[in-house]
Coordinates of C-alpha atoms in Angstrom, one line a residue:
Chain A
X1 CA -1.0 12.0 -2.7
X2 CA 2.6 12.7 -2.5
X3 CA 2.2 14.1 -6.6
X4 CA 0.9 10.7 -7.6
X5 CA -2.1 10.7 -10.3
X6 CA -4.1 7.5 -11.8
X7 CA -5.4 6.9 -15.2
X8 CA -8.0 6.6 -15.3
X9 CA -10.0 6.6 -12.0
X10 CA -12.1 3.9 -12.9
X11 CA -12.8 2.0 -16.0
X12 CA -15.5 -0.8 -16.8
X13 CA -14.2 -3.7 -19.7
X14 CA -14.6 -6.6 -21.7
X15 CA -12.7 -9.7 -21.3
X16 CA -10.0 -9.9 -24.2
X17 CA -9.7 -6.5 -24.8
X18 CA -6.0 -4.8 -23.6
X19 CA -6.0 -2.3 -21.0
X20 CA -3.0 0.8 -19.8
X21 CA -3.9 2.0 -16.5
X22 CA -1.5 5.1 -16.4
X23 CA 0.4 6.7 -13.1
X24 CA 2.1 10.0 -13.2
X25 CA 4.4 11.2 -9.8
X26 CA 5.6 14.9 -9.7
X27 CA 8.5 13.9 -7.5
X28 CA 11.3 12.3 -10.2
X29 CA 10.9 9.5 -7.1
X30 CA 13.4 6.9 -8.8
X31 CA 11.0 3.7 -7.6
X32 CA 7.1 3.5 -9.3
X33 CA 5.4 0.1 -8.1
X34 CA 1.8 -1.6 -9.7
X35 CA -0.5 -2.7 -6.9
X36 CA -3.2 -4.7 -6.9
X37 CA -6.2 -4.8 -3.6
X38 CA -8.7 -7.6 -3.4
X39 CA -11.3 -8.5 -0.9
X40 CA -9.2 -10.9 1.5
X41 CA -6.1 -10.3 -0.4
X42 CA -4.2 -7.2 0.7
X43 CA -2.2 -5.9 -1.0
X44 CA 0.1 -7.7 -3.6
X45 CA 2.9 -6.6 -5.8
X46 CA 3.0 -6.6 -9.7
X47 CA 5.3 -5.3 -11.3
X48 CA 7.8 -2.3 -10.2
X49 CA 10.5 0.3 -11.4
X50 CA 13.9 1.1 -10.8
X51 CA 14.2 3.3 -13.0
X52 CA 13.5 4.3 -16.9
X53 CA 13.6 0.7 -18.5
X54 CA 14.2 -0.9 -15.3
X55 CA 11.2 -3.4 -14.2
X56 CA 10.4 -5.9 -12.7
X57 CA 8.1 -8.9 -11.7
X58 CA 6.2 -9.0 -8.4
X59 CA 4.3 -11.7 -6.5
X60 CA 1.4 -11.5 -9.4
X61 CA 2.8 -10.3 -12.8
X62 CA 1.3 -13.1 -14.6
X63 CA -1.5 -12.0 -16.8
X64 CA 0.4 -8.1 -17.2
X65 CA 3.4 -5.8 -18.6
X66 CA 4.3 -2.8 -17.5
X67 CA 6.8 -0.3 -19.2
X68 CA 8.4 2.7 -17.7
X69 CA 10.0 5.2 -20.8
X70 CA 10.3 8.4 -19.1
X71 CA 10.8 9.0 -15.0
X72 CA 7.4 10.2 -14.7
X73 CA 5.4 8.3 -16.2
X74 CA 4.5 3.7 -15.2
X75 CA 1.7 2.1 -17.1
X76 CA 0.6 -1.2 -16.1
X77 CA -1.2 -3.0 -19.1
X78 CA -3.6 -5.5 -18.9
X79 CA -2.3 -8.0 -23.1
X80 CA -5.6 -9.3 -22.9
X81 CA -8.1 -8.7 -19.8
X82 CA -9.7 -11.4 -17.7
X83 CA -12.8 -11.3 -15.0
X84 CA -9.9 -12.7 -12.6
X85 CA -8.5 -8.8 -13.4
X86 CA -11.2 -7.2 -11.6
X87 CA -10.2 -5.4 -9.3
X88 CA -7.7 -2.0 -7.8
X89 CA -5.2 -1.0 -8.6
X90 CA -2.8 0.8 -7.2
X91 CA 0.7 3.2 -7.6
X92 CA 3.0 3.5 -5.7
X93 CA 6.0 5.8 -6.1
X94 CA 9.0 6.1 -2.8
X95 CA 12.3 8.2 -3.4
X96 CA 15.2 5.0 -2.7
X97 CA 14.4 2.0 -2.9
X98 CA 15.7 0.9 0.1
X99 CA 14.4 -1.3 2.6
X100 CA 13.3 2.1 4.9
X101 CA 12.3 3.3 2.0
X102 CA 8.5 4.7 2.4
X103 CA 6.4 4.1 0.1
X104 CA 3.6 6.5 -0.9
X105 CA 0.1 5.9 -2.9
X106 CA -1.5 6.9 -5.8
X107 CA -5.5 7.1 -5.8
X108 CA -6.4 4.1 -7.6
X109 CA -8.0 2.8 -10.3
X110 CA -11.0 0.4 -9.9
X111 CA -11.2 -1.7 -12.7
X112 CA -14.0 -4.2 -13.3
X113 CA -13.7 -7.1 -16.2
X114 CA -17.2 -8.7 -17.5
Chain B
X1 CA -18.6 -2.6 -5.5
X2 CA -17.4 -4.5 -2.2
X3 CA -15.6 -2.7 -0.1
X4 CA -11.5 -3.5 0.6
X5 CA -12.8 -3.8 4.7
X6 CA -15.4 -6.8 4.3
X7 CA -13.7 -9.9 5.8
X8 CA -11.4 -8.0 7.8
X9 CA -10.9 -8.1 11.7
X10 CA -12.5 -5.1 13.3
X11 CA -12.2 -2.8 15.9
X12 CA -15.3 -0.6 17.1
X13 CA -14.4 2.0 19.8
X14 CA -15.5 5.3 21.5
X15 CA -15.0 8.8 19.8
X16 CA -12.5 10.0 22.4
X17 CA -11.5 6.7 24.1
X18 CA -8.1 5.2 23.1
X19 CA -7.6 2.5 19.9
X20 CA -5.0 -0.5 19.4
X21 CA -4.6 -2.2 16.8
X22 CA -2.9 -4.8 16.1
X23 CA -0.8 -6.8 14.0
X24 CA 1.6 -10.3 14.3
X25 CA 4.5 -9.4 11.1
X26 CA 5.7 -12.6 8.7
X27 CA 9.4 -12.2 8.7
X28 CA 12.3 -11.9 11.7
X29 CA 15.1 -10.6 9.4
X30 CA 11.7 -7.1 8.8
X31 CA 13.5 -3.8 9.7
X32 CA 11.0 -1.1 8.6
X33 CA 7.7 -1.4 9.2
X34 CA 4.5 0.8 8.4
X35 CA 1.4 1.9 9.1
X36 CA -1.0 3.1 6.6
X37 CA -4.3 4.9 7.3
X38 CA -6.9 3.8 4.2
X39 CA -10.1 5.4 4.0
X40 CA -12.8 4.2 2.3
X41 CA -12.3 4.7 -2.0
X42 CA -9.1 5.7 -1.6
X43 CA -5.0 5.0 -1.2
X44 CA -3.0 4.5 2.0
X45 CA -2.0 7.3 3.2
X46 CA 0.7 6.9 5.9
X47 CA 0.8 7.1 9.1
X48 CA 4.4 6.4 10.8
X49 CA 7.0 3.7 10.5
X50 CA 9.3 2.4 13.0
X51 CA 13.1 0.8 12.4
X52 CA 13.9 -2.3 14.1
X53 CA 16.7 -0.9 16.4
X54 CA 13.7 1.1 18.5
X55 CA 10.8 -0.5 20.2
X56 CA 8.6 2.4 20.5
X57 CA 8.2 6.0 18.0
X58 CA 5.3 8.0 18.7
X59 CA 3.6 10.8 16.7
X60 CA 0.7 12.8 16.3
X61 CA -2.0 11.3 18.5
X62 CA -0.3 8.0 17.5
X63 CA 2.5 5.9 19.0
X64 CA 3.8 2.6 17.1
X65 CA 5.6 -0.6 19.4
X66 CA 7.3 -3.0 18.4
X67 CA 8.1 -6.4 20.0
X68 CA 10.4 -7.5 17.6
X69 CA 10.8 -10.9 20.2
X70 CA 7.3 -12.1 19.4
X71 CA 7.5 -10.4 16.0
X72 CA 4.1 -8.4 17.2
X73 CA 3.3 -4.5 15.8
X74 CA 0.6 -2.4 17.2
X75 CA -0.3 1.0 16.3
X76 CA -2.1 3.0 19.7
X77 CA -4.0 6.2 18.5
X78 CA -4.9 9.1 21.4
X79 CA -8.1 10.4 22.0
X80 CA -9.7 8.4 18.6
X81 CA -12.3 10.7 16.0
X82 CA -14.8 10.2 13.8
X83 CA -11.8 10.7 11.2
X84 CA -9.8 7.7 12.0
X85 CA -12.7 5.8 10.9
X86 CA -10.4 3.9 8.8
X87 CA -8.9 0.7 7.7
X88 CA -5.2 0.0 9.0
X89 CA -2.7 -1.8 7.3
X90 CA 0.4 -2.7 8.3
X91 CA 3.5 -3.4 6.5
X92 CA 7.1 -5.3 6.8
X93 CA 10.6 -4.8 4.7
X94 CA 13.6 -6.7 5.1
X95 CA 17.6 -6.6 4.9
X96 CA 17.3 -4.1 0.9
X97 CA 14.3 -5.5 -0.2
X98 CA 12.6 -3.5 -0.7
X99 CA 9.0 -4.6 -1.6
X100 CA 6.5 -4.3 1.5
X101 CA 4.1 -7.0 2.4
X102 CA 1.0 -6.0 3.3
X103 CA -0.6 -7.7 6.4
X104 CA -4.8 -7.8 5.4
X105 CA -5.7 -4.8 7.6
X106 CA -8.2 -4.4 10.0
X107 CA -11.6 -2.0 10.5
X108 CA -11.3 0.9 12.2
X109 CA -15.6 1.9 13.3
X110 CA -15.3 5.1 15.8
X111 CA -18.7 5.4 17.3
X112 CA -19.8 8.9 18.1

């Protein structure tokens, strides 16, 4: 998994509770991404980061926030979880962030919001 | 939990046969393409990539073909093995945009 770990790997939570997912990389890559994967939708970008404290929105960012206080960690927060946020969340990294730069994925976090 | 393989196009092949998985991409300006393999319960795994200035690229047992005229990408797997059973995604990006756009995927099942 290209030196990427995600925690927790599984989580069940209740509607309205805050949730934070962590992505940790050991490769010192500049670019990090959060995706969600749902049946019928494939992988969709939530947020990405192009450096420490530099983040931007993806196509499905509503209801999510991110933070990156150091190169190796990228946190995804659901401020108040909803059932529609039940999904599998993947973190990815890339070295340069150019259009021809491969993204490598972590093992995923399965989140269930009851 | 529900598998990401549900509701996907499927391809079923016999062990030892060659497999061809197709992908129609959306943006004629896309200049970089990647194929990923995703096994159940795991993250997408990089297989092979190709830039738009090429029409074919070969890896170990895999070949990617790019036809820009009809915006079509294919992944050929030679001598398919049971371990190749997975969902395969294509992804594209263009210009200075480092965001990837993913296809929905194809579920490959290899029968022994």
